[in-house]
PDB file of C-alpha atoms and ligand atoms in Angstrom:
ATOM      1  CA  MET A   1     -14.929  -3.367  -7.029  1.00 54.00           C
ATOM      2  CA  ASP A   2     -17.038  -0.723  -8.912  1.00 59.00           C
ATOM      3  CA  GLN A   3     -17.169  -1.657 -12.682  1.00 59.00           C
ATOM      4  CA  ASN A   4     -18.040   1.898 -13.295  1.00 63.00           C
ATOM      5  CA  ALA A   5     -14.956   3.354 -11.659  1.00 68.00           C
ATOM      6  CA  ARG A   6     -13.109   5.976 -13.490  1.00 81.00           C
ATOM      7  CA  ALA A   7     -10.425   5.099 -15.919  1.00 88.00           C
ATOM      8  CA  PRO A   8      -6.938   5.388 -14.327  1.00 95.00           C
ATOM      9  CA  GLN A   9      -4.748   8.169 -15.093  1.00 97.00           C
ATOM     10  CA  ILE A  10      -1.327   7.115 -16.379  1.00 98.00           C
ATOM     11  CA  GLU A  11       1.820   9.180 -16.125  1.00 98.00           C
ATOM     12  CA  THR A  12       5.135   8.068 -17.684  1.00 98.00           C
ATOM     13  CA  LEU A  13       8.429   9.390 -16.223  1.00 98.00           C
ATOM     14  CA  PRO A  14      11.896   8.899 -17.727  1.00 98.00           C
ATOM     15  CA  ASP A  15      13.392   6.801 -15.080  1.00 98.00           C
ATOM     16  CA  ALA A  16      13.073   5.589 -11.358  1.00 98.00           C
ATOM     17  CA  ALA A  17      14.447   8.931  -9.955  1.00 98.00           C
ATOM     18  CA  ALA A  18      11.909  10.939 -11.852  1.00 98.00           C
ATOM     19  CA  LEU A  19       9.203   8.535 -10.819  1.00 98.00           C
ATOM     20  CA  ALA A  20      10.115   8.987  -7.191  1.00 98.00           C
ATOM     21  CA  ARG A  21      10.133  12.803  -7.450  1.00 97.00           C
ATOM     22  CA  ARG A  22       6.752  12.808  -9.288  1.00 98.00           C
ATOM     23  CA  ALA A  23       5.196  10.493  -6.590  1.00 98.00           C
ATOM     24  CA  PHE A  24       6.538  12.838  -3.868  1.00 97.00           C
ATOM     25  CA  GLU A  25       4.861  15.806  -5.636  1.00 96.00           C
ATOM     26  CA  ILE A  26       1.599  13.941  -5.906  1.00 97.00           C
ATOM     27  CA  ILE A  27       1.637  12.873  -2.281  1.00 97.00           C
ATOM     28  CA  ALA A  28       2.418  16.190  -1.039  1.00 96.00           C
ATOM     29  CA  GLU A  29      -0.318  17.742  -3.077  1.00 97.00           C
ATOM     30  CA  ILE A  30      -2.821  15.110  -1.885  1.00 98.00           C
ATOM     31  CA  GLY A  31      -1.525  15.644   1.769  1.00 97.00           C
ATOM     32  CA  ARG A  32      -1.844  19.357   1.668  1.00 97.00           C
ATOM     33  CA  GLY A  33      -5.524  19.023   0.438  1.00 98.00           C
ATOM     34  CA  ALA A  34      -6.370  16.354   2.932  1.00 98.00           C
ATOM     35  CA  VAL A  35      -5.167  18.325   5.975  1.00 98.00           C
ATOM     36  CA  ALA A  36      -6.860  21.529   4.739  1.00 98.00           C
ATOM     37  CA  THR A  37     -10.196  19.719   4.288  1.00 98.00           C
ATOM     38  CA  ARG A  38     -10.111  17.103   7.002  1.00 98.00           C
ATOM     39  CA  GLY A  39      -7.306  18.156   9.384  1.00 98.00           C
ATOM     40  CA  ARG A  40      -5.172  15.084   8.747  1.00 98.00           C
ATOM     41  CA  PHE A  41      -3.658  12.879   5.929  1.00 98.00           C
ATOM     42  CA  THR A  42      -3.995   9.159   6.088  1.00 98.00           C
ATOM     43  CA  VAL A  43      -1.776   7.044   3.926  1.00 98.00           C
ATOM     44  CA  ALA A  44      -1.589   3.328   3.339  1.00 99.00           C
ATOM     45  CA  LEU A  45       2.107   2.558   2.460  1.00 98.00           C
ATOM     46  CA  SER A  46       3.134   0.066  -0.097  1.00 98.00           C
ATOM     47  CA  GLY A  47       5.882  -2.465   0.786  1.00 97.00           C
ATOM     48  CA  GLY A  48       8.508  -3.815  -1.640  1.00 95.00           C
ATOM     49  CA  SER A  49      11.463  -1.897  -3.006  1.00 96.00           C
ATOM     50  CA  THR A  50      10.065   0.538  -5.443  1.00 97.00           C
ATOM     51  CA  PRO A  51       8.663   3.032  -2.825  1.00 98.00           C
ATOM     52  CA  ALA A  52      11.828   3.338  -0.889  1.00 98.00           C
ATOM     53  CA  ALA A  53      13.205   6.213  -2.962  1.00 98.00           C
ATOM     54  CA  VAL A  54       9.812   8.106  -2.383  1.00 97.00           C
ATOM     55  CA  TYR A  55       9.925   7.497   1.382  1.00 97.00           C
ATOM     56  CA  ARG A  56      13.428   8.822   1.576  1.00 97.00           C
ATOM     57  CA  LEU A  57      12.352  11.968  -0.288  1.00 96.00           C
ATOM     58  CA  LEU A  58       9.439  12.283   2.204  1.00 96.00           C
ATOM     59  CA  ALA A  59      11.892  11.904   5.079  1.00 95.00           C
ATOM     60  CA  GLU A  60      14.063  14.787   3.927  1.00 92.00           C
ATOM     61  CA  SER A  61      12.547  17.383   6.408  1.00 70.00           C
ATOM     62  CA  GLY A  62      13.282  20.115   3.881  1.00 73.00           C
ATOM     63  CA  ALA A  63      11.382  18.373   1.170  1.00 78.00           C
ATOM     64  CA  ALA A  64       8.404  17.497   3.344  1.00 80.00           C
ATOM     65  CA  ASN A  65       8.073  20.691   5.064  1.00 83.00           C
ATOM     66  CA  GLY A  66       9.089  22.633   2.014  1.00 85.00           C
ATOM     67  CA  ALA A  67       6.388  20.890   0.241  1.00 87.00           C
ATOM     68  CA  GLY A  68       3.960  22.224   2.832  1.00 91.00           C
ATOM     69  CA  LEU A  69       3.288  18.642   4.161  1.00 94.00           C
ATOM     70  CA  ALA A  70       1.873  18.815   7.684  1.00 95.00           C
ATOM     71  CA  THR A  71       4.070  16.042   8.905  1.00 95.00           C
ATOM     72  CA  ALA A  72       2.576  15.912  12.536  1.00 96.00           C
ATOM     73  CA  GLN A  73      -0.903  15.464  10.889  1.00 97.00           C
ATOM     74  CA  THR A  74       0.136  12.795   8.534  1.00 97.00           C
ATOM     75  CA  PHE A  75      -0.554   9.165   9.519  1.00 98.00           C
ATOM     76  CA  PHE A  76       0.714   5.972   8.057  1.00 98.00           C
ATOM     77  CA  PHE A  77      -0.471   2.435   7.904  1.00 98.00           C
ATOM     78  CA  LEU A  78       1.036  -0.522   6.024  1.00 98.00           C
ATOM     79  CA  GLY A  79      -1.087  -1.818   3.190  1.00 98.00           C
ATOM     80  CA  ASP A  80       0.647  -5.149   3.665  1.00 98.00           C
ATOM     81  CA  GLU A  81       3.311  -6.898   5.591  1.00 98.00           C
ATOM     82  CA  ARG A  82       5.337  -9.963   5.630  1.00 97.00           C
ATOM     83  CA  LEU A  83       4.808 -11.997   8.698  1.00 95.00           C
ATOM     84  CA  VAL A  84       8.452 -11.745   9.989  1.00 93.00           C
ATOM     85  CA  PRO A  85       9.999  -9.849  12.865  1.00 91.00           C
ATOM     86  CA  TYR A  86      10.490  -6.043  12.531  1.00 92.00           C
ATOM     87  CA  GLU A  87      14.268  -6.645  12.389  1.00 92.00           C
ATOM     88  CA  HIS A  88      13.916  -9.131   9.402  1.00 93.00           C
ATOM     89  CA  PRO A  89      15.402  -8.035   6.240  1.00 95.00           C
ATOM     90  CA  GLU A  90      12.084  -8.785   4.387  1.00 96.00           C
ATOM     91  CA  SER A  91       9.973  -6.624   6.778  1.00 96.00           C
ATOM     92  CA  ASN A  92       8.283  -3.736   5.086  1.00 98.00           C
ATOM     93  CA  PHE A  93       8.236  -2.023   8.417  1.00 97.00           C
ATOM     94  CA  ARG A  94      11.994  -2.301   8.534  1.00 97.00           C
ATOM     95  CA  MET A  95      12.193  -0.624   5.155  1.00 98.00           C
ATOM     96  CA  VAL A  96       9.790   2.047   6.245  1.00 98.00           C
ATOM     97  CA  ARG A  97      11.789   2.701   9.423  1.00 98.00           C
ATOM     98  CA  GLU A  98      14.953   2.898   7.443  1.00 98.00           C
ATOM     99  CA  THR A  99      13.471   5.371   4.902  1.00 98.00           C
ATOM    100  CA  LEU A 100      10.361   7.297   5.937  1.00 97.00           C
ATOM    101  CA  MET A 101      11.105   7.314   9.614  1.00 97.00           C
ATOM    102  CA  ALA A 102      14.861   7.710   9.378  1.00 96.00           C
ATOM    103  CA  THR A 103      14.991  11.490   9.982  1.00 94.00           C
ATOM    104  CA  GLY A 104      12.182  11.784  12.463  1.00 94.00           C
ATOM    105  CA  VAL A 105      10.395  14.352  10.299  1.00 94.00           C
ATOM    106  CA  PHE A 106       7.191  12.282  10.851  1.00 96.00           C
ATOM    107  CA  PRO A 107       6.453  11.441  14.562  1.00 96.00           C
ATOM    108  CA  ASP A 108       7.071   7.719  15.321  1.00 96.00           C
ATOM    109  CA  GLY A 109       3.585   7.578  16.871  1.00 98.00           C
ATOM    110  CA  ASN A 110       2.105   8.498  13.328  1.00 98.00           C
ATOM    111  CA  VAL A 111       3.271   5.165  11.829  1.00 98.00           C
ATOM    112  CA  PHE A 112       1.246   2.054  12.662  1.00 98.00           C
ATOM    113  CA  PRO A 113       3.129  -1.159  12.027  1.00 97.00           C
ATOM    114  CA  VAL A 114       1.490  -4.581  11.595  1.00 97.00           C
ATOM    115  CA  PRO A 115       1.914  -6.305  15.053  1.00 94.00           C
ATOM    116  CA  THR A 116       4.050  -9.065  13.713  1.00 92.00           C
ATOM    117  CA  GLN A 117       6.590 -10.703  16.037  1.00 76.00           C
ATOM    118  CA  ASP A 118       8.938  -8.326  17.776  1.00 65.00           C
ATOM    119  CA  ASP A 119      10.285  -7.451  21.185  1.00 65.00           C
ATOM    120  CA  GLN A 120       6.890  -6.191  22.434  1.00 67.00           C
ATOM    121  CA  HIS A 121       5.125  -9.150  20.995  1.00 66.00           C
ATOM    122  CA  PRO A 122       7.284 -12.128  21.753  1.00 67.00           C
ATOM    123  CA  GLU A 123       4.201 -14.529  21.998  1.00 73.00           C
ATOM    124  CA  HIS A 124       3.385 -16.241  18.808  1.00 78.00           C
ATOM    125  CA  ARG A 125       0.375 -15.115  16.937  1.00 88.00           C
ATOM    126  CA  THR A 126      -1.413 -16.758  14.076  1.00 93.00           C
ATOM    127  CA  PRO A 127      -1.576 -14.754  10.844  1.00 95.00           C
ATOM    128  CA  HIS A 128      -5.320 -14.392  11.401  1.00 96.00           C
ATOM    129  CA  GLN A 129      -4.801 -13.071  14.896  1.00 94.00           C
ATOM    130  CA  ILE A 130      -2.367 -10.543  13.425  1.00 95.00           C
ATOM    131  CA  ALA A 131      -4.848  -9.445  10.845  1.00 97.00           C
ATOM    132  CA  GLU A 132      -7.476  -9.086  13.411  1.00 97.00           C
ATOM    133  CA  LEU A 133      -5.331  -6.900  15.578  1.00 95.00           C
ATOM    134  CA  TYR A 134      -4.548  -4.755  12.584  1.00 97.00           C
ATOM    135  CA  SER A 135      -8.211  -4.335  11.640  1.00 98.00           C
ATOM    136  CA  ALA A 136      -8.641  -3.268  15.203  1.00 97.00           C
ATOM    137  CA  SER A 137      -5.987  -0.653  14.885  1.00 97.00           C
ATOM    138  CA  LEU A 138      -7.808   0.655  11.797  1.00 98.00           C
ATOM    139  CA  ALA A 139     -11.094   0.649  13.623  1.00 98.00           C
ATOM    140  CA  SER A 140      -9.661   2.529  16.578  1.00 98.00           C
ATOM    141  CA  PHE A 141      -7.860   5.098  14.482  1.00 98.00           C
ATOM    142  CA  PHE A 142     -10.826   5.783  12.203  1.00 98.00           C
ATOM    143  CA  GLY A 143     -13.443   5.430  14.920  1.00 98.00           C
ATOM    144  CA  LEU A 144     -15.395   2.734  13.179  1.00 98.00           C
ATOM    145  CA  PRO A 145     -16.850  -0.563  14.202  1.00 96.00           C
ATOM    146  CA  ILE A 146     -14.152  -3.221  13.367  1.00 96.00           C
ATOM    147  CA  ASN A 147     -14.631  -4.894  10.005  1.00 94.00           C
ATOM    148  CA  GLY A 148     -17.964  -2.925   9.596  1.00 93.00           C
ATOM    149  CA  PRO A 149     -19.683  -2.269   6.400  1.00 92.00           C
ATOM    150  CA  ALA A 150     -18.155   1.143   6.069  1.00 95.00           C
ATOM    151  CA  PRO A 151     -14.478   0.532   5.709  1.00 97.00           C
ATOM    152  CA  PRO A 152     -11.833   3.052   6.598  1.00 98.00           C
ATOM    153  CA  VAL A 153     -11.348   5.695   3.892  1.00 98.00           C
ATOM    154  CA  PHE A 154      -7.600   6.487   3.263  1.00 98.00           C
ATOM    155  CA  ASP A 155      -6.739   9.737   1.540  1.00 98.00           C
ATOM    156  CA  LEU A 156      -4.100   7.813  -0.274  1.00 98.00           C
ATOM    157  CA  VAL A 157      -3.189   4.179  -0.896  1.00 98.00           C
ATOM    158  CA  LEU A 158       0.227   3.517  -2.304  1.00 98.00           C
ATOM    159  CA  LEU A 159       0.594   0.321  -4.224  1.00 98.00           C
ATOM    160  CA  GLY A 160       3.177  -1.552  -6.086  1.00 98.00           C
ATOM    161  CA  LEU A 161       2.755  -4.252  -8.793  1.00 98.00           C
ATOM    162  CA  GLY A 162       4.323  -7.726  -9.003  1.00 97.00           C
ATOM    163  CA  ASP A 163       4.986  -9.095 -12.364  1.00 95.00           C
ATOM    164  CA  ASP A 164       2.476 -11.885 -11.445  1.00 97.00           C
ATOM    165  CA  GLY A 165      -0.100  -9.052 -11.299  1.00 98.00           C
ATOM    166  CA  HIS A 166      -0.408  -8.931  -7.440  1.00 98.00           C
ATOM    167  CA  THR A 167      -0.693  -5.821  -5.494  1.00 98.00           C
ATOM    168  CA  ALA A 168      -0.271  -5.287  -1.685  1.00 98.00           C
ATOM    169  CA  SER A 169      -0.293  -9.084  -0.775  1.00 98.00           C
ATOM    170  CA  LEU A 170      -3.368  -9.851  -2.879  1.00 98.00           C
ATOM    171  CA  PHE A 171      -1.972 -12.705  -5.006  1.00 98.00           C
ATOM    172  CA  PRO A 172      -3.446 -14.352  -7.963  1.00 98.00           C
ATOM    173  CA  GLY A 173      -5.975 -17.145  -7.096  1.00 98.00           C
ATOM    174  CA  LYS A 174      -5.810 -16.728  -3.364  1.00 98.00           C
ATOM    175  CA  PRO A 175      -8.840 -16.607  -0.928  1.00 98.00           C
ATOM    176  CA  ALA A 176      -7.893 -13.141   0.190  1.00 98.00           C
ATOM    177  CA  LEU A 177      -9.170 -11.752  -3.049  1.00 98.00           C
ATOM    178  CA  ASP A 178     -12.760 -12.825  -2.192  1.00 98.00           C
ATOM    179  CA  GLU A 179     -12.648 -11.279   1.328  1.00 98.00           C
ATOM    180  CA  ARG A 180     -15.355  -8.561   1.380  1.00 97.00           C
ATOM    181  CA  ARG A 181     -15.882  -8.196   5.150  1.00 97.00           C
ATOM    182  CA  GLU A 182     -12.582  -8.165   7.013  1.00 97.00           C
ATOM    183  CA  TRP A 183     -10.565  -5.020   6.230  1.00 98.00           C
ATOM    184  CA  VAL A 184      -7.280  -6.914   6.806  1.00 98.00           C
ATOM    185  CA  THR A 185      -6.725 -10.589   6.056  1.00 98.00           C
ATOM    186  CA  TRP A 186      -3.898 -12.927   5.609  1.00 98.00           C
ATOM    187  CA  SER A 187      -2.455 -14.963   2.796  1.00 98.00           C
ATOM    188  CA  THR A 188       0.088 -17.633   2.060  1.00 96.00           C
ATOM    189  CA  PRO A 189       2.804 -16.309  -0.248  1.00 94.00           C
ATOM    190  CA  GLY A 190       2.330 -16.115  -3.982  1.00 89.00           C
ATOM    191  CA  VAL A 191       4.855 -17.314  -6.599  1.00 89.00           C
ATOM    192  CA  LEU A 192       7.138 -14.299  -6.236  1.00 89.00           C
ATOM    193  CA  PRO A 193       9.530 -14.110  -3.057  1.00 89.00           C
ATOM    194  CA  PRO A 194       9.787 -13.756  -0.218  1.00 90.00           C
ATOM    195  CA  PRO A 195       8.030 -17.182   0.634  1.00 92.00           C
ATOM    196  CA  VAL A 196       6.451 -15.965   3.830  1.00 94.00           C
ATOM    197  CA  ASP A 197       2.932 -15.558   4.882  1.00 96.00           C
ATOM    198  CA  ARG A 198       1.484 -12.042   4.755  1.00 97.00           C
ATOM    199  CA  VAL A 199      -1.290  -9.830   5.971  1.00 97.00           C
ATOM    200  CA  THR A 200      -2.814  -7.350   3.610  1.00 98.00           C
ATOM    201  CA  PHE A 201      -5.550  -4.870   3.231  1.00 98.00           C
ATOM    202  CA  THR A 202      -8.466  -6.248   1.384  1.00 98.00           C
ATOM    203  CA  PHE A 203     -10.251  -4.851  -1.681  1.00 98.00           C
ATOM    204  CA  PRO A 204     -13.035  -3.226   0.432  1.00 98.00           C
ATOM    205  CA  VAL A 205     -10.289  -0.955   2.140  1.00 98.00           C
ATOM    206  CA  LEU A 206      -8.296  -0.380  -1.125  1.00 98.00           C
ATOM    207  CA  ASN A 207     -11.395   0.474  -3.097  1.00 98.00           C
ATOM    208  CA  ALA A 208     -12.761   2.868  -0.376  1.00 97.00           C
ATOM    209  CA  ALA A 209      -9.716   5.133  -0.803  1.00 98.00           C
ATOM    210  CA  ARG A 210      -9.972   8.560  -2.126  1.00 98.00           C
ATOM    211  CA  ARG A 211      -6.830   8.010  -4.227  1.00 98.00           C
ATOM    212  CA  ALA A 212      -4.733   5.043  -5.267  1.00 98.00           C
ATOM    213  CA  LEU A 213      -1.297   5.534  -6.608  1.00 98.00           C
ATOM    214  CA  PHE A 214       0.564   2.714  -8.166  1.00 98.00           C
ATOM    215  CA  LEU A 215       4.316   3.013  -8.415  1.00 98.00           C
ATOM    216  CA  VAL A 216       5.791   0.686 -11.013  1.00 98.00           C
ATOM    217  CA  GLY A 217       9.262   0.600 -12.596  1.00 98.00           C
ATOM    218  CA  GLY A 218      11.318  -1.651 -14.773  1.00 98.00           C
ATOM    219  CA  GLU A 219      10.986  -3.703 -17.956  1.00 98.00           C
ATOM    220  CA  LYS A 220      10.231  -6.933 -16.147  1.00 97.00           C
ATOM    221  CA  LYS A 221       6.712  -5.485 -15.349  1.00 98.00           C
ATOM    222  CA  ALA A 222       5.983  -3.912 -18.773  1.00 98.00           C
ATOM    223  CA  GLU A 223       3.878  -6.881 -19.970  1.00 98.00           C
ATOM    224  CA  THR A 224       1.948  -7.060 -16.684  1.00 98.00           C
ATOM    225  CA  VAL A 225       1.283  -3.277 -16.870  1.00 98.00           C
ATOM    226  CA  ARG A 226       0.108  -3.639 -20.451  1.00 98.00           C
ATOM    227  CA  ARG A 227      -2.181  -6.517 -19.626  1.00 98.00           C
ATOM    228  CA  ILE A 228      -3.775  -4.747 -16.576  1.00 98.00           C
ATOM    229  CA  LEU A 229      -4.252  -1.291 -18.294  1.00 98.00           C
ATOM    230  CA  ARG A 230      -5.344  -2.647 -21.720  1.00 97.00           C
ATOM    231  CA  ASP A 231      -6.931  -6.051 -21.316  1.00 97.00           C
ATOM    232  CA  ASN A 232      -9.214  -5.562 -18.351  1.00 96.00           C
ATOM    233  CA  PRO A 233      -8.144  -8.955 -16.940  1.00 98.00           C
ATOM    234  CA  ASP A 234     -10.033 -10.772 -14.197  1.00 98.00           C
ATOM    235  CA  PRO A 235      -8.846  -9.703 -10.816  1.00 98.00           C
ATOM    236  CA  ARG A 236      -8.522 -13.047  -9.733  1.00 98.00           C
ATOM    237  CA  ASP A 237      -5.809 -13.613 -12.316  1.00 98.00           C
ATOM    238  CA  ALA A 238      -4.405 -10.074 -11.970  1.00 98.00           C
ATOM    239  CA  PRO A 239      -5.389  -8.705  -8.537  1.00 98.00           C
ATOM    240  CA  ALA A 240      -3.981  -5.162  -9.287  1.00 98.00           C
ATOM    241  CA  ALA A 241      -6.832  -4.896 -11.870  1.00 98.00           C
ATOM    242  CA  GLY A 242      -9.277  -5.083  -8.932  1.00 98.00           C
ATOM    243  CA  VAL A 243      -8.173  -1.776  -7.539  1.00 98.00           C
ATOM    244  CA  ARG A 244     -11.149   0.287  -8.823  1.00 96.00           C
ATOM    245  CA  PRO A 245     -12.176   2.661  -5.973  1.00 95.00           C
ATOM    246  CA  SER A 246     -15.906   3.334  -6.159  1.00 88.00           C
ATOM    247  CA  ALA A 247     -15.460   7.132  -5.502  1.00 91.00           C
ATOM    248  CA  GLY A 248     -11.619   7.571  -5.777  1.00 88.00           C
ATOM    249  CA  ALA A 249      -9.189   8.019  -8.512  1.00 96.00           C
ATOM    250  CA  VAL A 250      -6.436   5.720  -9.509  1.00 98.00           C
ATOM    251  CA  THR A 251      -3.058   6.963 -10.921  1.00 98.00           C
ATOM    252  CA  TRP A 252      -0.322   4.741 -12.390  1.00 98.00           C
ATOM    253  CA  LEU A 253       3.168   6.272 -12.200  1.00 98.00           C
ATOM    254  CA  LEU A 254       5.258   4.299 -14.500  1.00 98.00           C
ATOM    255  CA  ASP A 255       8.916   4.708 -15.732  1.00 98.00           C
ATOM    256  CA  GLU A 256       9.490   4.378 -19.451  1.00 98.00           C
ATOM    257  CA  ALA A 257      10.598   0.818 -19.165  1.00 98.00           C
ATOM    258  CA  ALA A 258       7.551  -0.359 -17.236  1.00 98.00           C
ATOM    259  CA  ALA A 259       5.299   1.637 -19.831  1.00 98.00           C
ATOM    260  CA  SER A 260       7.218   0.322 -22.889  1.00 98.00           C
ATOM    261  CA  LYS A 261       4.419  -2.108 -24.060  1.00 98.00           C
ATOM    262  CA  LEU A 262       1.552   0.314 -23.582  1.00 97.00           C
TER     263      LEU A 262
HETATM  264  C1  6PG B   1       5.258  -6.400  -0.837  1.00 93.01           C
HETATM  265  C2  6PG B   1       4.518  -5.228  -1.652  1.00 93.01           C
HETATM  266  C3  6PG B   1       4.206  -5.866  -2.947  1.00 93.01           C
HETATM  267  C4  6PG B   1       5.060  -4.960  -3.828  1.00 93.01           C
HETATM  268  C5  6PG B   1       5.273  -5.532  -5.167  1.00 93.01           C
HETATM  269  C6  6PG B   1       6.225  -4.840  -6.022  1.00 93.01           C
HETATM  270  O1  6PG B   1       5.161  -6.434   0.442  1.00 93.01           O
HETATM  271  O2  6PG B   1       6.088  -6.906  -1.504  1.00 93.01           O
HETATM  272  O3  6PG B   1       3.563  -4.719  -0.913  1.00 93.01           O
HETATM  273  O4  6PG B   1       2.991  -5.723  -3.315  1.00 93.01           O
HETATM  274  O5  6PG B   1       4.495  -3.651  -3.962  1.00 93.01           O
HETATM  275  O6  6PG B   1       5.651  -6.959  -5.040  1.00 93.01           O
HETATM  276  O7  6PG B   1       7.492  -4.916  -5.321  1.00 93.01           O
HETATM  277  P1  6PG B   1       8.816  -4.134  -5.837  1.00 93.01           P
HETATM  278  O8  6PG B   1       8.461  -2.698  -5.686  1.00 93.01           O
HETATM  279  O9  6PG B   1       9.907  -4.552  -4.878  1.00 93.01           O
HETATM  280  O10 6PG B   1       9.011  -4.511  -7.255  1.00 93.01           O
END
């Protein structure tokens, strides 16, 4: 984490719907620039519930194409995943399939799920094996040596915030916070549900991103938002505070309830 990282931008929107619309606008803007500059747009998706409304907006073909988003050149990985089968209600990939992928506006092959247990992978894999496999997917897609010193550079990393200060599946006090070589690691659950093991991008990948976009809504998170944006807490206690891309920018999109203690 770069202590000299730029200060985060903060935008407050009236409510969840406005937050989703603003997030869509920002994503489309970054996507247009990425494709124009590098011929593709690479995105790490956040799990949880907040981003679902944004993914639905992206899936509305009129919206994505109307916003000039080159959907065939847009590629999605998951910044973290619960170690459950794809059909499980707690699967982030299931949420992505039911939102972002629901209309087919993005080719299915452009979305790279974490290889948790599913029909194609009936064999049991340990969390570490799954993390290794996903690191290998990143290495292959970005044309890099796996877990090498130059992590993959995403154009955009979407992130949520747990009221315990976690982001992705980097939970307070967990060993995953200290991982500086592996791009994807695993973690036992934090204090918030669901109580299942996870795989997660590590700080080297999150902090290599060109842009990180936090999507945070609701009064429940207001104190955590205040603490992270005002108190500069130790990332071991509030992992979201550890997202400080060395060359990238961080934007926090908040609804008024989540911003109410700033
Ligand atoms: C996950 C997410 C996690 C999420 C936060 C906020 O797999 O749960 O990646 O980091 O973003 O817990 O979740 P909500 O958006 O549901 O509040």
